[in-house]
Short mmCIF file of C-alpha atoms in Angstrom, two decimals:
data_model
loop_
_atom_site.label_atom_id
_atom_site.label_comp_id
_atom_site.label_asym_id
_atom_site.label_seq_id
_atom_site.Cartn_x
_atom_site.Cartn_y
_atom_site.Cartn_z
CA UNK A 14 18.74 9.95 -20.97
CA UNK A 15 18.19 6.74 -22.05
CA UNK A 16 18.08 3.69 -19.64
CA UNK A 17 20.69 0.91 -19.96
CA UNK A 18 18.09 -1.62 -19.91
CA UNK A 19 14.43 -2.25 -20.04
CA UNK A 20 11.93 -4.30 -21.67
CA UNK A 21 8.54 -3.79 -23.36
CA UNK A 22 5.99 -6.28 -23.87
CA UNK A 23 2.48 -6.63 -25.61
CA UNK A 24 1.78 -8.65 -28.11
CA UNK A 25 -2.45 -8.37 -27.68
CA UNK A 26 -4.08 -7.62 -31.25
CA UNK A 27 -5.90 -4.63 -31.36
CA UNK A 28 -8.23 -4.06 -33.65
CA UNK A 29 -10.12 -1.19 -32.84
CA UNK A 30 -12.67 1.18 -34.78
CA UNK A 31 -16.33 1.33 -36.44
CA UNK A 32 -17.57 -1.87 -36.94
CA UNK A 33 -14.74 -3.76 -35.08
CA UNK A 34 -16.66 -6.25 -33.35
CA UNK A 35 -18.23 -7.51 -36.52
CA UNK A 36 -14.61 -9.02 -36.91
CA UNK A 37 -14.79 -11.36 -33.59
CA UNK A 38 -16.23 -14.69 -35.13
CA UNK A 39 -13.74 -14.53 -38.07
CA UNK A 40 -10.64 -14.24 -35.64
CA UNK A 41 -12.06 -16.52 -33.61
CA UNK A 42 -12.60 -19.04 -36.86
CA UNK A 43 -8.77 -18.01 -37.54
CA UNK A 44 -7.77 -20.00 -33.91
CA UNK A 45 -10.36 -22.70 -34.95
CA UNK A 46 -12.90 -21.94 -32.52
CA UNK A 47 -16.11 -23.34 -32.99
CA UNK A 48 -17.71 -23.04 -29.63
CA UNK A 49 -17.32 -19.75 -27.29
CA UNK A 50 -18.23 -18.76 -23.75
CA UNK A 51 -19.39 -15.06 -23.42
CA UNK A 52 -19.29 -13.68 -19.95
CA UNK A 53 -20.78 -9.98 -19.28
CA UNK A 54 -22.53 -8.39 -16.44
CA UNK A 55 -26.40 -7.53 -16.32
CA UNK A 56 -25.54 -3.75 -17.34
CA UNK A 57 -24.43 -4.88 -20.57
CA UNK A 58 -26.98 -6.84 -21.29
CA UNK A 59 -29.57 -4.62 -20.58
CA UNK A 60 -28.31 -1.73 -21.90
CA UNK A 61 -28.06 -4.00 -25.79
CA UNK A 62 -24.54 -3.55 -25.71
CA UNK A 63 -24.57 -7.42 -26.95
CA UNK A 64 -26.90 -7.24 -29.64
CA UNK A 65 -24.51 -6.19 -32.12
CA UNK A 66 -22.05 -8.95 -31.12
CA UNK A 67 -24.38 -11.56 -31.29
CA UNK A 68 -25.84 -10.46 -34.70
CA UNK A 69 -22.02 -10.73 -35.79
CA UNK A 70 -22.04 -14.39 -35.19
CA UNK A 71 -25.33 -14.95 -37.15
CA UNK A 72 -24.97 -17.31 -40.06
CA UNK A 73 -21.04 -18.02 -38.91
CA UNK A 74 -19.89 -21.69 -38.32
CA UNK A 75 -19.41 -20.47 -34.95
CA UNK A 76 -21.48 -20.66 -32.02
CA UNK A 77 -21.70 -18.79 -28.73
CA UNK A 78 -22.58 -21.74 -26.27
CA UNK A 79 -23.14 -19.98 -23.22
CA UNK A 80 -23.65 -16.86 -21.72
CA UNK A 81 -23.10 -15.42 -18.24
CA UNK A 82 -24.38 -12.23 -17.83
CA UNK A 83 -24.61 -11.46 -14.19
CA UNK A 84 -21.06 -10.65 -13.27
CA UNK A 85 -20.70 -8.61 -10.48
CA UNK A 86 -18.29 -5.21 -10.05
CA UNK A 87 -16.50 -7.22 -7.50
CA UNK A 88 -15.72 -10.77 -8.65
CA UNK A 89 -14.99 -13.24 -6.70
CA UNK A 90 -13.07 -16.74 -6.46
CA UNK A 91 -16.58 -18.31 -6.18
CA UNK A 92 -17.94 -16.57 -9.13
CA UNK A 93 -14.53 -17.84 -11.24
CA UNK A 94 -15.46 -21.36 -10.00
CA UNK A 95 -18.83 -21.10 -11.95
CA UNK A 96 -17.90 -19.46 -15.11
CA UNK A 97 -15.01 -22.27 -15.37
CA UNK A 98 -17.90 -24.80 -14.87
CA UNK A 99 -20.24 -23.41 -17.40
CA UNK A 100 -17.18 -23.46 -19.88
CA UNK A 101 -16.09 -27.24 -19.29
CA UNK A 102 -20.00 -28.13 -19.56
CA UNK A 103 -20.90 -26.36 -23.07
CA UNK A 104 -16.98 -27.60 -24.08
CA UNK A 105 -16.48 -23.84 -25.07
CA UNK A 106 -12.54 -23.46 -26.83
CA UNK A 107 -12.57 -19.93 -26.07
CA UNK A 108 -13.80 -17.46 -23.77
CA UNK A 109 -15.13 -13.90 -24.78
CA UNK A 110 -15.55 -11.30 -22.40
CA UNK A 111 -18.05 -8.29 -22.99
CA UNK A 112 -17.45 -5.54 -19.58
CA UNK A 113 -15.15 -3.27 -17.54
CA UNK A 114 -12.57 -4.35 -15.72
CA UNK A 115 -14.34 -6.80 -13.27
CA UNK A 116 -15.57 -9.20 -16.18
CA UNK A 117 -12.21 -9.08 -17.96
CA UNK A 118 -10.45 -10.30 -14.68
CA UNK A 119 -13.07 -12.75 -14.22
CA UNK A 120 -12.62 -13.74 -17.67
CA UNK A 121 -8.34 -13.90 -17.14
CA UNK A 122 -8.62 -15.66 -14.18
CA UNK A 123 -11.68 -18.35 -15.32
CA UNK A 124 -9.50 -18.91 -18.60
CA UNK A 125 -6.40 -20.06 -15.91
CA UNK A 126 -8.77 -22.80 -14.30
CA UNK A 127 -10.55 -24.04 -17.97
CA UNK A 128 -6.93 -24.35 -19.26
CA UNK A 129 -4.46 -25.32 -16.71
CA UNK A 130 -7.19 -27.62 -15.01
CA UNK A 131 -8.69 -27.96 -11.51
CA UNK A 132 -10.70 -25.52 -9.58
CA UNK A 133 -8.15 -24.44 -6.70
CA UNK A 134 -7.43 -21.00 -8.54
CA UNK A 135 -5.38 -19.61 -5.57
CA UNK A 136 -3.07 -22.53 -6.53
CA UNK A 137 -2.04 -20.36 -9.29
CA UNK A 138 -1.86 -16.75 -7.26
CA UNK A 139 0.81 -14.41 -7.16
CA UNK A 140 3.02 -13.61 -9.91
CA UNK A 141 4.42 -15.76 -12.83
CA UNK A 142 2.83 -18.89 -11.94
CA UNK A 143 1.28 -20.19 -14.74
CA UNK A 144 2.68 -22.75 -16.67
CA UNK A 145 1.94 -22.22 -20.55
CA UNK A 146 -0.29 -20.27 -22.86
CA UNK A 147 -3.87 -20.24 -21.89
CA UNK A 148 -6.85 -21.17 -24.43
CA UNK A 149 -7.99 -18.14 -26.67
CA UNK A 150 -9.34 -15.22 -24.67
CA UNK A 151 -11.02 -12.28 -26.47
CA UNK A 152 -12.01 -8.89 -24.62
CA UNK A 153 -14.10 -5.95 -25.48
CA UNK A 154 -14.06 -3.24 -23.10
CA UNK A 155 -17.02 -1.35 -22.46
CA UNK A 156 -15.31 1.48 -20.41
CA UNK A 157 -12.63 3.48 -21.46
CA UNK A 158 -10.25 3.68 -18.68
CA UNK A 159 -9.04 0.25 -16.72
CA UNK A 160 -6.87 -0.81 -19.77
CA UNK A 161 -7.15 -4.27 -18.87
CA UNK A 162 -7.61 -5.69 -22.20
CA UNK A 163 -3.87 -4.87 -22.61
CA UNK A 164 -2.47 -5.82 -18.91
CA UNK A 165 -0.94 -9.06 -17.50
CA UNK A 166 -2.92 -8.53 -14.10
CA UNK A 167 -6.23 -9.99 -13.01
CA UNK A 168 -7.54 -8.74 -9.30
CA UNK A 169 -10.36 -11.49 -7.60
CA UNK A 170 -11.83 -11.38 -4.17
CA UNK A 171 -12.06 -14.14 -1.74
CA UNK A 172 -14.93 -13.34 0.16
CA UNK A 173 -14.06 -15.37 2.59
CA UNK A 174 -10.91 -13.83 3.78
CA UNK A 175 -12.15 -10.00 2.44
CA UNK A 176 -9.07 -9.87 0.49
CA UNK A 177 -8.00 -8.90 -3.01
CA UNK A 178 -6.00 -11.27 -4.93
CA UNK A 179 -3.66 -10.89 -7.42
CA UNK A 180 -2.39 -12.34 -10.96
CA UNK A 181 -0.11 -11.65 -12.93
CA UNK A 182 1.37 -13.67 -15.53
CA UNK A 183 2.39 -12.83 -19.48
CA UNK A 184 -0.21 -15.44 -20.50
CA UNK A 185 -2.81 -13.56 -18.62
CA UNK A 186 -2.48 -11.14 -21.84
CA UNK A 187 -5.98 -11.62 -23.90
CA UNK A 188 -4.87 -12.94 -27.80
CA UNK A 189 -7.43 -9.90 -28.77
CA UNK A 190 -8.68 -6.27 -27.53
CA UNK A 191 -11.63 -5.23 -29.68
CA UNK A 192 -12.46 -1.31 -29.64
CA UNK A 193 -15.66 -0.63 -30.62
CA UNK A 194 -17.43 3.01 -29.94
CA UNK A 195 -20.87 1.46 -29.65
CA UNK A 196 -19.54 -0.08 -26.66
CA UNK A 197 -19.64 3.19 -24.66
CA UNK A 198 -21.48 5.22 -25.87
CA UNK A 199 -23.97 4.23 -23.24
CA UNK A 200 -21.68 5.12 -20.44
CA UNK A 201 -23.17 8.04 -18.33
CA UNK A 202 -21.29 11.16 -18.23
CA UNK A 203 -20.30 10.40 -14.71
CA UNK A 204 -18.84 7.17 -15.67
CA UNK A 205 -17.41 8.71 -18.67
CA UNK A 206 -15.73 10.96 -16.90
CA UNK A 207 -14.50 9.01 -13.98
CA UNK A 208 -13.09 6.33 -16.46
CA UNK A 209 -11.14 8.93 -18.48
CA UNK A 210 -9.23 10.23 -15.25
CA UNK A 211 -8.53 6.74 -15.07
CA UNK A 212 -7.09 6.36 -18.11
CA UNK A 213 -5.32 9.82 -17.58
CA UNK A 214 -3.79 9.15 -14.24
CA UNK A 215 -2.44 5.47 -15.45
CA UNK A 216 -0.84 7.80 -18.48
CA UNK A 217 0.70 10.30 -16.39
CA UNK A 218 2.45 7.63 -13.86
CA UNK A 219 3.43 5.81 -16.38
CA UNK A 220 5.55 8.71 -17.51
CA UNK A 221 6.52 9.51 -14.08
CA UNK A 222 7.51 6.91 -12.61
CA UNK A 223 10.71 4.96 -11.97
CA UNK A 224 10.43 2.46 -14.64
CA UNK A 225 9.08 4.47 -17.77
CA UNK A 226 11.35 3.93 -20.75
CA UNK A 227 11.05 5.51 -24.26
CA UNK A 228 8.35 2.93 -25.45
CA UNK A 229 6.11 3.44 -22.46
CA UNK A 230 6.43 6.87 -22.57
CA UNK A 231 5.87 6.98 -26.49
CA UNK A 232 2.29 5.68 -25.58
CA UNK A 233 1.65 7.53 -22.00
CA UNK A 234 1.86 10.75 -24.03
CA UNK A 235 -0.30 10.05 -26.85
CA UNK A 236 -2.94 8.37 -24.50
CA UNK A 237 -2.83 12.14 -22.54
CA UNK A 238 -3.41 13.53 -25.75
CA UNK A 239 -6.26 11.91 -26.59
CA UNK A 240 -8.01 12.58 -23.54
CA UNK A 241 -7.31 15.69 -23.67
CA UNK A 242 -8.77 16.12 -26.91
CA UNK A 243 -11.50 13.85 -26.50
CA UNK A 244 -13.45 13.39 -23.05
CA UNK A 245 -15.11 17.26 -23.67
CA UNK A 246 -16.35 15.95 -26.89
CA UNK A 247 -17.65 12.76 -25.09
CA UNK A 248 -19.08 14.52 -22.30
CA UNK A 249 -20.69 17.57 -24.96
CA UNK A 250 -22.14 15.05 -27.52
CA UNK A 251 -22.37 11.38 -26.20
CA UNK A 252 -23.13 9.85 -29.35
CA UNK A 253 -19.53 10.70 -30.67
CA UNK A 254 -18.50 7.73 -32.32
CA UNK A 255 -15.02 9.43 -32.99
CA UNK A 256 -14.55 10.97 -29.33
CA UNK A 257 -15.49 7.56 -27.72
CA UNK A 258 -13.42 5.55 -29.83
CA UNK A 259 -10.51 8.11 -29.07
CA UNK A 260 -11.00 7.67 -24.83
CA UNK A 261 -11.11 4.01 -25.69
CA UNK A 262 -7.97 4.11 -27.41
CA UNK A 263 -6.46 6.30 -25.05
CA UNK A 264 -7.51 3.66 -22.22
CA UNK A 265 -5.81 0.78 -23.95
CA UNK A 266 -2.63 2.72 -24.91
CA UNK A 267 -2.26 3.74 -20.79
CA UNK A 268 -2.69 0.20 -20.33
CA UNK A 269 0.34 -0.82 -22.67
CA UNK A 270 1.96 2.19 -20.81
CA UNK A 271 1.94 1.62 -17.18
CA UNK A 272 1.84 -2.09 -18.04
CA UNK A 273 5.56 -1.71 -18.91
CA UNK A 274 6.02 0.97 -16.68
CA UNK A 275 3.81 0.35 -13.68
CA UNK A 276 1.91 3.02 -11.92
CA UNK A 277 3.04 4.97 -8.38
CA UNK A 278 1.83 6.52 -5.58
CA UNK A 279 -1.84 7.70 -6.91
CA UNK A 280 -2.31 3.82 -7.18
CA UNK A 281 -0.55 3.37 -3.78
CA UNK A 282 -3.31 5.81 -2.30
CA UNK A 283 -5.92 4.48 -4.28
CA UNK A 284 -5.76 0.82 -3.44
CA UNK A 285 -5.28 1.90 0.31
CA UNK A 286 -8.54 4.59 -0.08
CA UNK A 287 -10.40 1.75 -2.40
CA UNK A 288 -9.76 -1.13 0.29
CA UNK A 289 -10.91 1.09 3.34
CA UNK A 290 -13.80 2.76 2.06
CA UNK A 291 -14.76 0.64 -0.77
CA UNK A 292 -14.76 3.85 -3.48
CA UNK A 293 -14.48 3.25 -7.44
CA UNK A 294 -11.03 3.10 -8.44
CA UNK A 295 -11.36 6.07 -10.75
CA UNK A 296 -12.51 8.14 -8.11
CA UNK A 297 -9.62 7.45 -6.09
CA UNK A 298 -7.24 8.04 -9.26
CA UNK A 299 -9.45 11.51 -9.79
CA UNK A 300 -8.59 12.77 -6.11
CA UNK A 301 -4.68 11.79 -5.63
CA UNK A 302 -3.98 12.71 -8.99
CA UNK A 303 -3.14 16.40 -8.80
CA UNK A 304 -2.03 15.95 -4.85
CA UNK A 305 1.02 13.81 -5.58
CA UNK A 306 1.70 15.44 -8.52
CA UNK A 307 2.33 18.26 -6.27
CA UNK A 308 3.96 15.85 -3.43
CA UNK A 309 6.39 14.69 -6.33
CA UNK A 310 7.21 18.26 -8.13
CA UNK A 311 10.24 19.10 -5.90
CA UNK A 312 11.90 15.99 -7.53
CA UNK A 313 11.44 15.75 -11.29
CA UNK A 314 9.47 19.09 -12.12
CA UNK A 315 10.78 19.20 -15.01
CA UNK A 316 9.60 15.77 -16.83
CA UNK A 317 6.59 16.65 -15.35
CA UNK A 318 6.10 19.59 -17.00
CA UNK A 319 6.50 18.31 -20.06
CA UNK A 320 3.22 16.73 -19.90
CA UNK A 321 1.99 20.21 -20.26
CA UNK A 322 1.89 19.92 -24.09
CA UNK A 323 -0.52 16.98 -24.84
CA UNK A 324 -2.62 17.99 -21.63
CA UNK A 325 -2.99 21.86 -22.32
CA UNK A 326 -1.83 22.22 -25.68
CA UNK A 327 0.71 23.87 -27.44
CA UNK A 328 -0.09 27.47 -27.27
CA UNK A 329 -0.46 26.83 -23.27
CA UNK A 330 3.01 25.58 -23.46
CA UNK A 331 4.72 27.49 -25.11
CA UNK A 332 3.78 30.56 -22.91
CA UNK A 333 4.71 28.98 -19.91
CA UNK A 334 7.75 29.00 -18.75
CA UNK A 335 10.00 26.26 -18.51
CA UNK A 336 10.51 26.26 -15.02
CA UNK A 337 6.66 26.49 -14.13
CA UNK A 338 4.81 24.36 -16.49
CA UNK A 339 4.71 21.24 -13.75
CA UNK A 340 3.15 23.30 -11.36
CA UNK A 341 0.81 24.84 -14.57
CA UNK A 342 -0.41 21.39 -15.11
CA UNK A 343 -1.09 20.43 -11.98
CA UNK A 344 -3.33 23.21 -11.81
CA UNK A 345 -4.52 22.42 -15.47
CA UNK A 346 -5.66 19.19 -13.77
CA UNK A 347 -7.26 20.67 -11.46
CA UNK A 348 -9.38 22.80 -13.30
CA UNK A 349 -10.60 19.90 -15.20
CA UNK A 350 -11.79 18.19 -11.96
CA UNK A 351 -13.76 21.04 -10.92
CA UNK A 352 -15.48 20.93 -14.09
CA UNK A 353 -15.85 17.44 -14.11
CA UNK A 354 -17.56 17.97 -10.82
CA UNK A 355 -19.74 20.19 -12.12
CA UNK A 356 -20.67 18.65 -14.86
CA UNK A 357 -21.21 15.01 -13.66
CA UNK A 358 -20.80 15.09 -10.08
CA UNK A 359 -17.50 13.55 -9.76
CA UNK A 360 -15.60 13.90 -6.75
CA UNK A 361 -12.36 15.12 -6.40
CA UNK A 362 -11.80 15.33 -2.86
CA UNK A 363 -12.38 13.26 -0.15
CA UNK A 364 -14.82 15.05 1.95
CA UNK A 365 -16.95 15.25 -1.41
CA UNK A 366 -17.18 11.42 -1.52
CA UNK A 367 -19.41 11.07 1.85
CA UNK A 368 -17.68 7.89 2.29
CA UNK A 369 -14.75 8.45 4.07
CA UNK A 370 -14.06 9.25 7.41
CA UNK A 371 -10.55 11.03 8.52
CA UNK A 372 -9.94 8.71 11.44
CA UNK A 373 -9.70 6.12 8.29
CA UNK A 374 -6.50 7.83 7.06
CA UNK A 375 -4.54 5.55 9.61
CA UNK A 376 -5.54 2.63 8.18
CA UNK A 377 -5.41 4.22 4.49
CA UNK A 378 -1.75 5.43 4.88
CA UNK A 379 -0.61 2.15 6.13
CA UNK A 380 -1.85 -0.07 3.45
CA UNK A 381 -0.64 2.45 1.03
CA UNK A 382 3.04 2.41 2.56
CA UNK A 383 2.72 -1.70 1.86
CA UNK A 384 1.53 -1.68 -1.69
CA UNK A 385 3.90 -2.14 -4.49
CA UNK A 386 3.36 0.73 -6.46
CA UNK A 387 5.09 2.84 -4.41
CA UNK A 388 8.22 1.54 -5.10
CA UNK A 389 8.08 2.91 -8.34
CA UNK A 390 7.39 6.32 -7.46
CA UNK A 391 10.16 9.02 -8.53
CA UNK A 392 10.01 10.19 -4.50
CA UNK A 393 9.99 7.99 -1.24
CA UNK A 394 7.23 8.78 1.02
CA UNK A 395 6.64 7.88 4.95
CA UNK A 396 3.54 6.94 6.68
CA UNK A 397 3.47 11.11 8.18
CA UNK A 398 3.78 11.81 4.64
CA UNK A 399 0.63 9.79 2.96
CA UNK A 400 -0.92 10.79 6.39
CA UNK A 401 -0.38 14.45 5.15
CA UNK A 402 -1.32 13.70 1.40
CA UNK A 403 -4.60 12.52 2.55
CA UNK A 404 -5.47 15.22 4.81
CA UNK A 405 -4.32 17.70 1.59
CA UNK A 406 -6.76 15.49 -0.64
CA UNK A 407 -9.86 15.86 2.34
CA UNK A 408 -10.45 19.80 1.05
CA UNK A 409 -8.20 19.46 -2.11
CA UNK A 410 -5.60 21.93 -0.96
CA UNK A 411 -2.19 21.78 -1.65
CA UNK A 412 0.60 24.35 -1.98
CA UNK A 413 1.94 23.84 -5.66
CA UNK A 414 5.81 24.80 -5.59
#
């Protein structure tokens, strides 16, 4: 049925394929840029995931002022402080950010201070605060899964309070997302495979949840699809220009997804697991996946099973049975993870991640009953019930309906 209202919003240029990121100093030159900041973290750098970009920019009347290149996975306020410095004192006009998901939140969040002015950036916290359109902001993702080169959300530390805090504002949207397969074809298969369940799980809730909408779901579908399809290739042959460019693609259409749509209760979980025992996001997306899945199949089985088709296939679809193709993909999921975990070592429950403790799941449960995703998911849950879901997700058993 279609909803009587809902919007859709992303107006980030994509330009995405071989050769992409030779096109960077010419849409920069478009915005008339003439001096750039490039922030990165020391894996990029030493891995010569820059070399290509800076060899783009060789014999342009452009120049890349400054570079930053020892971001860390957690960014902080303090960090933010000292990009925004190095911009203002090489009188950069635009900021270009080379990483995962911690150096394109840096990146957002630096841009707000180097634009809007001053160095208090928690004056500018929360949601919708920021006044006008921030100076150009360019992104290249080197992992395929966050999606946030296509997101209106920037997460920073304050390491002073051990918090997490959030942004979110339309002009946090990058002007360009530049999708490059040389950019990860250096993952390692662990990371490529932890970053595609990323991807996957922000795809699937996007579907899911309360807010999708015919637009959101239009790209939550094809970005299963071309996971699907893709991370075996990836994993099999990691030189695959065409099976890394298709996770990255897949990564950035979740993002537009759940963007729209927002996310549920595997984010709930995961920010609750993530704060607590400080595990990699995708890990925690990679365990709660098929466990609320399972927790939610009593309520909308059957929109969930139509994600059968781009997961499995169409030949697995059509011989399943309408009425058991939700519980058919759950287990399809399921058997992924186990080879995943096979092949690369990923986790997918949390005894397997050494790092968590079961008198945590307390502490877990309750910040996952306060986060805001889990307003959005298709069925209310109580504390006893995350509680349960987490001691289901310790072994990985579940009873699928």
């Amino acid at each position: 049925m279609m909803r009587d209202y809902f919007e859709f919003y992303c107006p980030v240029k994509i330009i995405a394929g071989q050769q992409a990121l030779e096109n960077i100093p010419f849409e920069l030159t478009l915005l008339g840029v003439r001096r750039v900041l490039l922030i990165t973290d020391a894996g990029v750098r030493q891995n010569g995931l820059l070399t290509p970009i800076l060899q783009a920019f060789v014999g342009m009347d452009i120049e890349i002022s400054c570079i930053i290149d020892d971001v860390p996975s957690d960014s902080s306020l303090q960090v933010v402080k000292q990009v925004s410095h190095a911009y203002r004192t090489h009188e950069c006009q635009a900021i270009l950010a080379v990483g995962g998901g911690s150096v394109i939140d840096t990146a957002k969040t630096a841009n707000i201070l180097v634009s809007l002015g001053g160095d208090d950036l928690m004056a500018y916290a929360g949601a919708h605060n920021l006044s006008k359109p921030l100076n150009p902001l360019f992104v290249v993702p080197t992992t395929a899964g966050t999606g946030s080169e296509v997101t209106m959300v920037a997460v920073i530390s304050d390491d002073a309070t051990q918090q997490k805090i959030a942004f979110a504002s339309y002009h946090l949207l990058p002007n360009i997302a530049i999708l490059d397969p040389r950019m990860t074809k250096t993952l390692p298969p662990r990371l490529t495979a932890m970053t595609a369940m990323d991807a996957l799980t922000h795809a699937i809730e996007a579907y899911t949840g309360l807010a999708h909408n015919p637009m959101s779901d239009a790209y939550a579908i094809s970005a299963i699809e071309l996971v699907a399809k893709n991370l075996p290739k990836a994993l099999d042959t990691p030189d695959d220009s065409d099976a890394r460019l298709g996770l990255a693609v897949a990564a950035t259409m979740a993002g537009m997804a759940f963007s729209n749509s927002m996310v549920g209760l595997v984010h709930a979980l995961g920010h609750g697991l993530g704060a607590i025992a400080h595990l990699p996001h995708g890990v925690c997306m990679n365990i709660f996946l098929p466990v609320v899945l399972s927790y939610n199949q009593d309520h909308d089985g059957e929109r969930l099973g139509r994600l059968l088709l781009p997961l499995a296939g169409e030949s697995v679809y059509l011989q399943t049975k309408a009425d058991q193709r939700a519980a058919v993909l759950i287990r399809h999921i399921r058997t992924l993870q186990q080879s995943l975990h096979a092949r690369t070592g990923l986790p997918y429950t949390l005894e397997q991640t050494g790092q968590v403790q079961i008198s945590q799941f307390d502490a877990i449960a309750k910040k996952a009953l306060n986060d805001g995703s889990i307003i959005y998911n298709q069925k209310e849950a109580t504390l006893d019930d995350l509680i349960e879901l987490l001691h289901q997700a310790w072994h990985g058993e579940w009873t699928i309906i």
